[in-house]
mmCIF file of C-alpha atoms and ligand atoms in Angstrom:
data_model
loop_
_atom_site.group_PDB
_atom_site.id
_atom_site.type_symbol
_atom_site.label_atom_id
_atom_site.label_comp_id
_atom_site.label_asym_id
_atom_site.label_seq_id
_atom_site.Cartn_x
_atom_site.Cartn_y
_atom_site.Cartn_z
ATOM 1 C CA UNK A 15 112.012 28.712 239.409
ATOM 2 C CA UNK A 16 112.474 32.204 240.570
ATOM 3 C CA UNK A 17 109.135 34.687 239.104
ATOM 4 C CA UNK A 18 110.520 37.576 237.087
ATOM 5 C CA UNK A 19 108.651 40.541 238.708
ATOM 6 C CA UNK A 20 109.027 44.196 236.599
ATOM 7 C CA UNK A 21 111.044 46.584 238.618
ATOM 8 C CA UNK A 22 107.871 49.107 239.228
ATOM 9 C CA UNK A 23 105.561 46.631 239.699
ATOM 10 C CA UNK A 24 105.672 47.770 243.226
ATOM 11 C CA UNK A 25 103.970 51.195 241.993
ATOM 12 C CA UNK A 26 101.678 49.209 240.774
ATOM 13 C CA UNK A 27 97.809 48.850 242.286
ATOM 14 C CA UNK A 28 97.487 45.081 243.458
ATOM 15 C CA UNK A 29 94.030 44.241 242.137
ATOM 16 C CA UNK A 30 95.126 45.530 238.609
ATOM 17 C CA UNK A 31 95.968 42.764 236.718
ATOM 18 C CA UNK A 32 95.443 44.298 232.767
ATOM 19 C CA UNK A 33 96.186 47.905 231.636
ATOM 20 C CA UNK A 34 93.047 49.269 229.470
ATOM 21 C CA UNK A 35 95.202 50.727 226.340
ATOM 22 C CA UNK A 36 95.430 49.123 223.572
ATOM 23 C CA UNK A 37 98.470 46.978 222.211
ATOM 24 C CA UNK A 38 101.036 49.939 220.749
ATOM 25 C CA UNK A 39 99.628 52.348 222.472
ATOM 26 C CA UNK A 40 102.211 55.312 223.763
ATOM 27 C CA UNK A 41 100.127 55.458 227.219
ATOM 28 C CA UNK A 42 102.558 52.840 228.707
ATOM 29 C CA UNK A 43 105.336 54.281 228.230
ATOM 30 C CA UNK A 44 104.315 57.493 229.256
ATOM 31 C CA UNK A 45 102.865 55.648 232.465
ATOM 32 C CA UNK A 46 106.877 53.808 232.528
ATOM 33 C CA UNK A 47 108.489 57.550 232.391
ATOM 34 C CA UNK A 48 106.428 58.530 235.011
ATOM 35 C CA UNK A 49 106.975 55.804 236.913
ATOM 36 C CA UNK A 50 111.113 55.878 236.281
ATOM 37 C CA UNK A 51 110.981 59.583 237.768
ATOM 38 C CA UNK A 52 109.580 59.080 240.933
ATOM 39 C CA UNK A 53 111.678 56.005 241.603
ATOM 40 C CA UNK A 54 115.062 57.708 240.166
ATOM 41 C CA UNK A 55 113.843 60.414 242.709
ATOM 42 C CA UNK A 56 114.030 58.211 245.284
ATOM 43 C CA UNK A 57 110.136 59.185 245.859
ATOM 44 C CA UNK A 58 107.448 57.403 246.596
ATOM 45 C CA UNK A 59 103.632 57.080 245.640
ATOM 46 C CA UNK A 60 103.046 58.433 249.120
ATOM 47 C CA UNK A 61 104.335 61.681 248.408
ATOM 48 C CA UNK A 62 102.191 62.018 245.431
ATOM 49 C CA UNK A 63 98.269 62.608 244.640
ATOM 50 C CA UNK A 64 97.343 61.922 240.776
ATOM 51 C CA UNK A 65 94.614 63.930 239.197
ATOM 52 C CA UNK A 66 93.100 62.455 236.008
ATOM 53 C CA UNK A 67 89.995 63.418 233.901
ATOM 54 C CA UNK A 68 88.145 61.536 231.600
ATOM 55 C CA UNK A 69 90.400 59.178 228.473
ATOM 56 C CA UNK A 70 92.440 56.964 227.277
ATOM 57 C CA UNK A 71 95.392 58.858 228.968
ATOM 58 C CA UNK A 72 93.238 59.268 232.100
ATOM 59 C CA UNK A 73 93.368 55.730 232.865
ATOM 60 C CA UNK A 74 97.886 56.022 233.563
ATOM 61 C CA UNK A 75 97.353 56.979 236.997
ATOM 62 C CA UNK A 76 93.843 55.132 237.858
ATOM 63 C CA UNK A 77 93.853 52.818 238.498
ATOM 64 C CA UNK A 78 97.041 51.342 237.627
ATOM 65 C CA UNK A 79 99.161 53.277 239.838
ATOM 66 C CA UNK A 80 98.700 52.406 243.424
ATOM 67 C CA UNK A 81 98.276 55.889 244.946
ATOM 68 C CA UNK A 82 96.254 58.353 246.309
ATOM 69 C CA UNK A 83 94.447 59.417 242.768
ATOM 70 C CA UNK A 84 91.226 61.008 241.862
ATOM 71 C CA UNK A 85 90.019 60.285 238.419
ATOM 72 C CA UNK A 86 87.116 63.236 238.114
ATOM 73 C CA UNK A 87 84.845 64.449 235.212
ATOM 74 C CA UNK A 88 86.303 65.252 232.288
ATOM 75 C CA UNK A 89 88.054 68.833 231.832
ATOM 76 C CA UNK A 90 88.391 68.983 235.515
ATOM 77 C CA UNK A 91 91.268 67.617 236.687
ATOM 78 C CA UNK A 92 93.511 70.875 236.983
ATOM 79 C CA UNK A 93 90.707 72.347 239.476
ATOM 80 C CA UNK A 94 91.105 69.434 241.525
ATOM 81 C CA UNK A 95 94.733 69.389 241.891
ATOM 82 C CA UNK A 96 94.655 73.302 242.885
ATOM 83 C CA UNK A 97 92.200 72.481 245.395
ATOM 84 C CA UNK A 98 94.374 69.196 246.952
ATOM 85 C CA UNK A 99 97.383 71.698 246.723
ATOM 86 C CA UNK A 100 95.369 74.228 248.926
ATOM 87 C CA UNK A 101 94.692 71.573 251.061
ATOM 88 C CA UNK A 102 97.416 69.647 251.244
ATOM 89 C CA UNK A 103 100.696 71.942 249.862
ATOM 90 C CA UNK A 104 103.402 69.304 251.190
ATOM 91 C CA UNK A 105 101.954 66.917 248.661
ATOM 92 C CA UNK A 106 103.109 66.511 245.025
ATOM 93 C CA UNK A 107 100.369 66.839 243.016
ATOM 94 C CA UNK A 108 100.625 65.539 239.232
ATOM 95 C CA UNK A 109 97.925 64.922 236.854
ATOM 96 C CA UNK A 110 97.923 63.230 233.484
ATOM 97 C CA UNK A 111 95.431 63.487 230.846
ATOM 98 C CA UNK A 112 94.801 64.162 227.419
ATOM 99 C CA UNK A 113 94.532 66.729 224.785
ATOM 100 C CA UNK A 114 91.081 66.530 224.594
ATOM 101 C CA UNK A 115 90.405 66.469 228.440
ATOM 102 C CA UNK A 116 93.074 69.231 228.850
ATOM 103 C CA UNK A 117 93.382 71.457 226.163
ATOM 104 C CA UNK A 118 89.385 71.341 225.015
ATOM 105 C CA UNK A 119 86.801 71.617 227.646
ATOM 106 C CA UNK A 120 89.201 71.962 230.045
ATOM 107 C CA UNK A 121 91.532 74.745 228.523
ATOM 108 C CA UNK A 122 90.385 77.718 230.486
ATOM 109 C CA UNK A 123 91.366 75.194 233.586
ATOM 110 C CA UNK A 124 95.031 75.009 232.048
ATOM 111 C CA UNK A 125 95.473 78.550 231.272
ATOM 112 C CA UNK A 126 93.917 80.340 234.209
ATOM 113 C CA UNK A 127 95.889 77.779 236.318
ATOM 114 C CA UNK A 128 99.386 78.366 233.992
ATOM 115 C CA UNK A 129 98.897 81.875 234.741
ATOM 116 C CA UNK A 130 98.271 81.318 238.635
ATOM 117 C CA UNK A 131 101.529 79.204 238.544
ATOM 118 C CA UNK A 132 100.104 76.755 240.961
ATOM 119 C CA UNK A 133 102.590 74.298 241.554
ATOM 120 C CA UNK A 134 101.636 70.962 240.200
ATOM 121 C CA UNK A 135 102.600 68.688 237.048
ATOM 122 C CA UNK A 136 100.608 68.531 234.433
ATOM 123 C CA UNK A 137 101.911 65.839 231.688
ATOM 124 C CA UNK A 138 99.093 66.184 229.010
ATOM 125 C CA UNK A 139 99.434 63.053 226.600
ATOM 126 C CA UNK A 140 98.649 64.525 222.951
ATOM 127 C CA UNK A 141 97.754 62.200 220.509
ATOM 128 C CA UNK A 142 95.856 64.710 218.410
ATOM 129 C CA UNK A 143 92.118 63.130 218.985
ATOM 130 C CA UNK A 144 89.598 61.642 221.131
ATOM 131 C CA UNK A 145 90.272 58.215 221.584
ATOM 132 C CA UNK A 146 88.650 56.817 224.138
ATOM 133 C CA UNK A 147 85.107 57.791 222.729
ATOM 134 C CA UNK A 148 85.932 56.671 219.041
ATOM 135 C CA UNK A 149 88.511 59.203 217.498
ATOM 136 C CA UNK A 150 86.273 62.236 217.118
ATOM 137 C CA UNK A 151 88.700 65.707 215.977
ATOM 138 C CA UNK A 152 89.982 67.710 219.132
ATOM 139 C CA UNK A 153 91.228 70.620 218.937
ATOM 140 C CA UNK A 154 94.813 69.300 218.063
ATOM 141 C CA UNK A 155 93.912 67.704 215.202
ATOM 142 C CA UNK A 156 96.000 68.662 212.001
ATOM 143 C CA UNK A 157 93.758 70.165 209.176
ATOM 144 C CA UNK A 158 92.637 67.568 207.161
ATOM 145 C CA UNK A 159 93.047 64.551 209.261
ATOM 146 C CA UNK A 160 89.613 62.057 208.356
ATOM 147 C CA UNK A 161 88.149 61.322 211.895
ATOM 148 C CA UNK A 162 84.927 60.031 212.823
ATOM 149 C CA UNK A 163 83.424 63.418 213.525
ATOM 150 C CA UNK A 164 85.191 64.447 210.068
ATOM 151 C CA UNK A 165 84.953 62.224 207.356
ATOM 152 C CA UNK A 166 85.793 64.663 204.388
ATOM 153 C CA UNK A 167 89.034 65.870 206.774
ATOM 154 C CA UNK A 168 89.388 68.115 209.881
ATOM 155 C CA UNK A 169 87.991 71.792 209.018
ATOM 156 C CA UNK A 170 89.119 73.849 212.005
ATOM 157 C CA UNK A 171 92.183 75.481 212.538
ATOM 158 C CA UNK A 172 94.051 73.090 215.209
ATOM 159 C CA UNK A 173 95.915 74.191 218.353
ATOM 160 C CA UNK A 174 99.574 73.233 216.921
ATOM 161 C CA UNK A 175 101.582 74.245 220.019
ATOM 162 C CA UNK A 176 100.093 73.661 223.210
ATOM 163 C CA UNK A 177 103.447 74.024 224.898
ATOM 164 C CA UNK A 178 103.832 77.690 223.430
ATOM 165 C CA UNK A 179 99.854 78.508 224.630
ATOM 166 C CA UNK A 180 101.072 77.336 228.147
ATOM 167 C CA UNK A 181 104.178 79.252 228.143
ATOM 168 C CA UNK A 182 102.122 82.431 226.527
ATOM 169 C CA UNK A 183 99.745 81.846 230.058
ATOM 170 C CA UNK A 184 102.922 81.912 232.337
ATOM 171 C CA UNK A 185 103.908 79.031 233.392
ATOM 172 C CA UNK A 186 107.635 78.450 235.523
ATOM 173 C CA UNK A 187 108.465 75.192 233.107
ATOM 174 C CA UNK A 188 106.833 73.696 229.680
ATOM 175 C CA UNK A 189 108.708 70.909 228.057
ATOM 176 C CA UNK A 190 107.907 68.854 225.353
ATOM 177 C CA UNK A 191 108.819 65.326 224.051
ATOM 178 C CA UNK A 192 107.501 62.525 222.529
ATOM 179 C CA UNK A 193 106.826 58.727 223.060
ATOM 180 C CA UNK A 194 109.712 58.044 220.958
ATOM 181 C CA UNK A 195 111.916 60.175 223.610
ATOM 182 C CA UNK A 196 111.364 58.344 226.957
ATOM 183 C CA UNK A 197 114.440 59.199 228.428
ATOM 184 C CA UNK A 198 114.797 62.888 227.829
ATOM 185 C CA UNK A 199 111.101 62.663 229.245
ATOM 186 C CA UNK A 200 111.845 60.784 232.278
ATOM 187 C CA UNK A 201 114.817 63.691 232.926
ATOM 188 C CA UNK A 202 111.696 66.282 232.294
ATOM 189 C CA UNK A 203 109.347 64.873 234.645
ATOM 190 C CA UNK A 204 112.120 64.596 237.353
ATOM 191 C CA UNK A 205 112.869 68.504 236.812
ATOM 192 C CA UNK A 206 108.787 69.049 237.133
ATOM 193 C CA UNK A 207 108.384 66.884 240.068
ATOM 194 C CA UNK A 208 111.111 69.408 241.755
ATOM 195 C CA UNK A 209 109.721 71.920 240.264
ATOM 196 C CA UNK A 210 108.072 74.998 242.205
ATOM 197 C CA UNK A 211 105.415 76.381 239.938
ATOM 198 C CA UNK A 212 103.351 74.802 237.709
ATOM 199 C CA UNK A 213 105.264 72.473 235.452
ATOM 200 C CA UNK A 214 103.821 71.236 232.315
ATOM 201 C CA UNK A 215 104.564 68.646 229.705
ATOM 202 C CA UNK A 216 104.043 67.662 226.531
ATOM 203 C CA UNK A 217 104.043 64.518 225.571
ATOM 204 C CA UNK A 218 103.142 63.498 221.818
ATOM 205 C CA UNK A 219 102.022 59.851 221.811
ATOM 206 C CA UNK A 220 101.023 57.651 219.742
ATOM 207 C CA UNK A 221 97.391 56.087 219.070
ATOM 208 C CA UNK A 222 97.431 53.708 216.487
ATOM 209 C CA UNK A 223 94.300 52.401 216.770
ATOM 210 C CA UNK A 224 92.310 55.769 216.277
ATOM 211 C CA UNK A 225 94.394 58.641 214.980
ATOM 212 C CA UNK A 226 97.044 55.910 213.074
ATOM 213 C CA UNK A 227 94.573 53.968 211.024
ATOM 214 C CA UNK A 228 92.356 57.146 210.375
ATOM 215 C CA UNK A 229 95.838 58.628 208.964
ATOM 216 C CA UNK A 230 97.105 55.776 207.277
ATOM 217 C CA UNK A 231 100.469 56.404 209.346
ATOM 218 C CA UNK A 232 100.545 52.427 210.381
ATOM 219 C CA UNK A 233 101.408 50.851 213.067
ATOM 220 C CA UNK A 234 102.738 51.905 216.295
ATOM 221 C CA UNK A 235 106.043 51.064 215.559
ATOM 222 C CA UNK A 236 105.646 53.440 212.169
ATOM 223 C CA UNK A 237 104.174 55.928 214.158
ATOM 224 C CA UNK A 238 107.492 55.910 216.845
ATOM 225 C CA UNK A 239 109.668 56.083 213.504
ATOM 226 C CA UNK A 240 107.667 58.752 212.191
ATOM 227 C CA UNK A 241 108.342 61.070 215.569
ATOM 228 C CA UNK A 242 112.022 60.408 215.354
ATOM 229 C CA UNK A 243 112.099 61.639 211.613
ATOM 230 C CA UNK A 244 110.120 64.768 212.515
ATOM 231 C CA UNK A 245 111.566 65.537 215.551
ATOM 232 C CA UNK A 246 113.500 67.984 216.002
ATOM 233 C CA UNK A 247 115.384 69.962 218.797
ATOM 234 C CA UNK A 248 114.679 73.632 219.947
ATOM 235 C CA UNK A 249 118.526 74.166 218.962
ATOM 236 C CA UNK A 250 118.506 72.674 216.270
ATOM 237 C CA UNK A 251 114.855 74.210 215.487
ATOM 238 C CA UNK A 252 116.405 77.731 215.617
ATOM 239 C CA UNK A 253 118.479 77.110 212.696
ATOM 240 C CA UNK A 254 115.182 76.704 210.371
ATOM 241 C CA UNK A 255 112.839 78.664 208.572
ATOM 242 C CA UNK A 256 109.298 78.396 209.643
ATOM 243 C CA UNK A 257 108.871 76.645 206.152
ATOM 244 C CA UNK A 258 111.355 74.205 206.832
ATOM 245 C CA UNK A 259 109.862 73.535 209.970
ATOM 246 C CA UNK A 260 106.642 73.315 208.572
ATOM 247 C CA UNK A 261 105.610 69.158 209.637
ATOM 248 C CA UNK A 262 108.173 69.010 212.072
ATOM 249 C CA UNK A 263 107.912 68.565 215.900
ATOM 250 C CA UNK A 264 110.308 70.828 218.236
ATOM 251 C CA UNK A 265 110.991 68.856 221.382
ATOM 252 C CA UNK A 266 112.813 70.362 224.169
ATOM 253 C CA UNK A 267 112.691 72.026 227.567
ATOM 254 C CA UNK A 268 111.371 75.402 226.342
ATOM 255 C CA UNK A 269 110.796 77.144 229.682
ATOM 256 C CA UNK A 270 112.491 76.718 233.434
ATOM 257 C CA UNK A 271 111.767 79.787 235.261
ATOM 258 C CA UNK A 272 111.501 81.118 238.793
ATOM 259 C CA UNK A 273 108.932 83.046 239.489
ATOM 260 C CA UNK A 274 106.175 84.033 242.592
ATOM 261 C CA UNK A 275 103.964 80.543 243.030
ATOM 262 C CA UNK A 276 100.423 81.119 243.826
ATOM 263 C CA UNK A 277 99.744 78.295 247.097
ATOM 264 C CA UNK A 278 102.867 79.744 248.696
ATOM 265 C CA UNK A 279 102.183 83.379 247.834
ATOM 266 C CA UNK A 280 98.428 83.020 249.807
ATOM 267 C CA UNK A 281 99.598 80.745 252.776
ATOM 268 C CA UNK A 282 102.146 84.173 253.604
ATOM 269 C CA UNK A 283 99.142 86.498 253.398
ATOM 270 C CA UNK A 284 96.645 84.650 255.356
ATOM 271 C CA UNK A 285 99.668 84.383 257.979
ATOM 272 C CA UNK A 286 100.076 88.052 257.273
ATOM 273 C CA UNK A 287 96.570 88.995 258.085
ATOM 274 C CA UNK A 288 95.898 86.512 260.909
ATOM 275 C CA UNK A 289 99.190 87.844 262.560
ATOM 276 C CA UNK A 290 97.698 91.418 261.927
ATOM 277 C CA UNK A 291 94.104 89.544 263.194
ATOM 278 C CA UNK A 292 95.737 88.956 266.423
ATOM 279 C CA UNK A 293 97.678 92.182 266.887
ATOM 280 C CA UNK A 294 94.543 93.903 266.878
ATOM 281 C CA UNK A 295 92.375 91.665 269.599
ATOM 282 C CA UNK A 296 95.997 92.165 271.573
ATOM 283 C CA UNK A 297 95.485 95.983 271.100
ATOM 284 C CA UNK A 298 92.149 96.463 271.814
ATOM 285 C CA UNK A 299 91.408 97.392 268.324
ATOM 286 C CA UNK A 300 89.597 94.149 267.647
HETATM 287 C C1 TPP B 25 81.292 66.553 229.958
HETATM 288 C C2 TPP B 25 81.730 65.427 229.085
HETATM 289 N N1 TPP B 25 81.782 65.621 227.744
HETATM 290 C C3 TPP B 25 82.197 64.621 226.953
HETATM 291 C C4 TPP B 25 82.517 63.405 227.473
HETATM 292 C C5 TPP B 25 82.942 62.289 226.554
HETATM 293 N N2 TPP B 25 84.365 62.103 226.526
HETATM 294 C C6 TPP B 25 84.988 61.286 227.400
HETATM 295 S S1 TPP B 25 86.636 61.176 227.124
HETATM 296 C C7 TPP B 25 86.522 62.263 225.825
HETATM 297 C C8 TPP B 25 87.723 62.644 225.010
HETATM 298 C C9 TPP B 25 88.989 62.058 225.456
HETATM 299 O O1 TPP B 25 90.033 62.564 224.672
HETATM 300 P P1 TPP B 25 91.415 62.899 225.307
HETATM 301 O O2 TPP B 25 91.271 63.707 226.526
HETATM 302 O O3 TPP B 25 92.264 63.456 224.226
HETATM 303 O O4 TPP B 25 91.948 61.474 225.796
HETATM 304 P P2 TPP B 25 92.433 60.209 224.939
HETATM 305 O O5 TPP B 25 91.320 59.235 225.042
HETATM 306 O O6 TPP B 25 92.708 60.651 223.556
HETATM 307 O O7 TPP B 25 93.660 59.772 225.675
HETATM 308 C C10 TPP B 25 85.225 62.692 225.632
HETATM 309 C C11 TPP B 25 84.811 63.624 224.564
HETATM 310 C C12 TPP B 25 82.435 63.237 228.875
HETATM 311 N N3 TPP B 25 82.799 62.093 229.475
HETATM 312 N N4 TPP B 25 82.043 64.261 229.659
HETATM 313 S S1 SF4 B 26 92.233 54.213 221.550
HETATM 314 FE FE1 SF4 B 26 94.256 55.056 221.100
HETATM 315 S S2 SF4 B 26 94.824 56.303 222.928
HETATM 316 FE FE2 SF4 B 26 93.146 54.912 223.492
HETATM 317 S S3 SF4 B 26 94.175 53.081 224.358
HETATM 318 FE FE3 SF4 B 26 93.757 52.675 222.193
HETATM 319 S S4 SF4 B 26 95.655 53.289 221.129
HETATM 320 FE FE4 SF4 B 26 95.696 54.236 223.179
HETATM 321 MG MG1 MG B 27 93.602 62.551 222.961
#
């Protein structure tokens, strides 16, 4: 009897035999639309070096996906990718993490690098908490969500659009979809992979285990059904009031610009000044 073998299982690391999320959990399919891209690309994992922090959403590219990947301390990832695109600027570098990892201890990371436009990917996987350490609040969870660090309900005011604080930093393209959307976020990541500039996504995913027990929105299949009744797109978005949008999720490409990216704008001057280097020691000026 011929073995049915998944069409990526190529991409995936031979000594992995189980994933580490748990049943429902939006990570794979993230880690599938990710996948998808690079193959409908016609890439492959050598092209590519993954960058992931410290999570749940961390664990996509390592170890599952057999590449070149460094999984470093949590917040960090973003510095290591601009230092691997320094070093090696013919390489696509992508890294995939969560809110927490991304947008808490490492949000200066994000912005300063948003505003650099370094050209990598960044797909941050928001599922409003910590979940890897137990559900504790992040700083994208909704006002009055009960999490462990929270029992009477989340007191802080939340970060509610990521996407908009990346666009605010400067980044060339900031889309956002969610786990109920993998198709219009395999076309995304596609367009980021291209991309020249630093390229970040969205991705609102589901974690039933932490955030959808803790909010009593069920299962992960309630959770996916609760995404396509909030969603909404940035067309049809413009439409509404910000009361009727009040609870709702605008998904869309929100930004594809071109504009001057930082590895390519260096690499001209050090040329520019070793050139100048050289015209000097020619000269007899150096
Ligand atoms: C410096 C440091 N602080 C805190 C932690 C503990 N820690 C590990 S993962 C994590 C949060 C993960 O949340 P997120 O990035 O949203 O990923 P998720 O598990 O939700 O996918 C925390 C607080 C750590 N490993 N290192
Ligand atoms: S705790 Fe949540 S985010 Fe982490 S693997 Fe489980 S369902 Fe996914
Ligand atoms: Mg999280």
């Amino acid at each position: 009897m011929n073995e049915l073998v998944h069409p990526y299982h190529r991409f995936i690391r031979p000594t992995v035999t189980h994933t580490t999320f748990c049943p429902g959990c939006g990570d794979g399919t993230v880690a599938q639309s990710i996948l998808r891209a690079i193959d409908g690309l016609g890439m492959d994992m050598d092209d590519f070096v993954f960058v992931s922090g410290i999570g749940c959403a961390a664990w996509i590219p390592s170890p599952l996906f057999n590449a070149d990947v460094l999984h470093t301390t949590h917040g960090r990832p973003i510095a290591f990718a601009f230092g691997i695109k320094m070093g090696l600027p013919d390489k696509k570098v992508m890294v995939v993490s969560g809110d927490g990892d991304l947008v808490a201890i490492g949000g200066n990371h994000l912005i300063q690098n948003a505003r650099r436009n370094i050209e990598m990917v960044v797909l941050c996987v928001n599922n409003g908490i910590y979940g890897m350490t137990g559900g504790q609040a992040a700083p994208t969870t909704p006002m009055g969500v009960k999490t462990t660090t929270t029992p009477y309900g989340a007191f802080e005011n939340f970060f509610e659009d990521i996407s908009g604080l990346v666009i605010a930093a400067g980044a060339s393209f900031v889309a956002r979809w969610t786990t109920a959307h993998p198709r219009q976020l395999t076309a995304s990541i596609k367009k980021a992979i291209q991309k020249k500039g630093f390229a970040f996504i969205e991705v609102i995913s589901q974690c039933p285990v932490q955030f959808g027990r803790k909010m009593g929105m069920g299962n992960a299949i309630q959770m996916l059904e609760d995404y396509k009744k909030r969603s909404i797109s940035i067309k049809e978005a413009k439409k509404l009031s910000p009361e009727e949008l009040k609870d709702r999720m605008v998904v869309g490409e929100f930004v594809d610009l071109d504009k001057p990216e930082m590895v390519e704008e260096v690499t001209r001057m050090i040329r520019r000044a070793s050139g100048e280097a050289q015209e000097a020691v020619d000269t007899g000026r150096g």
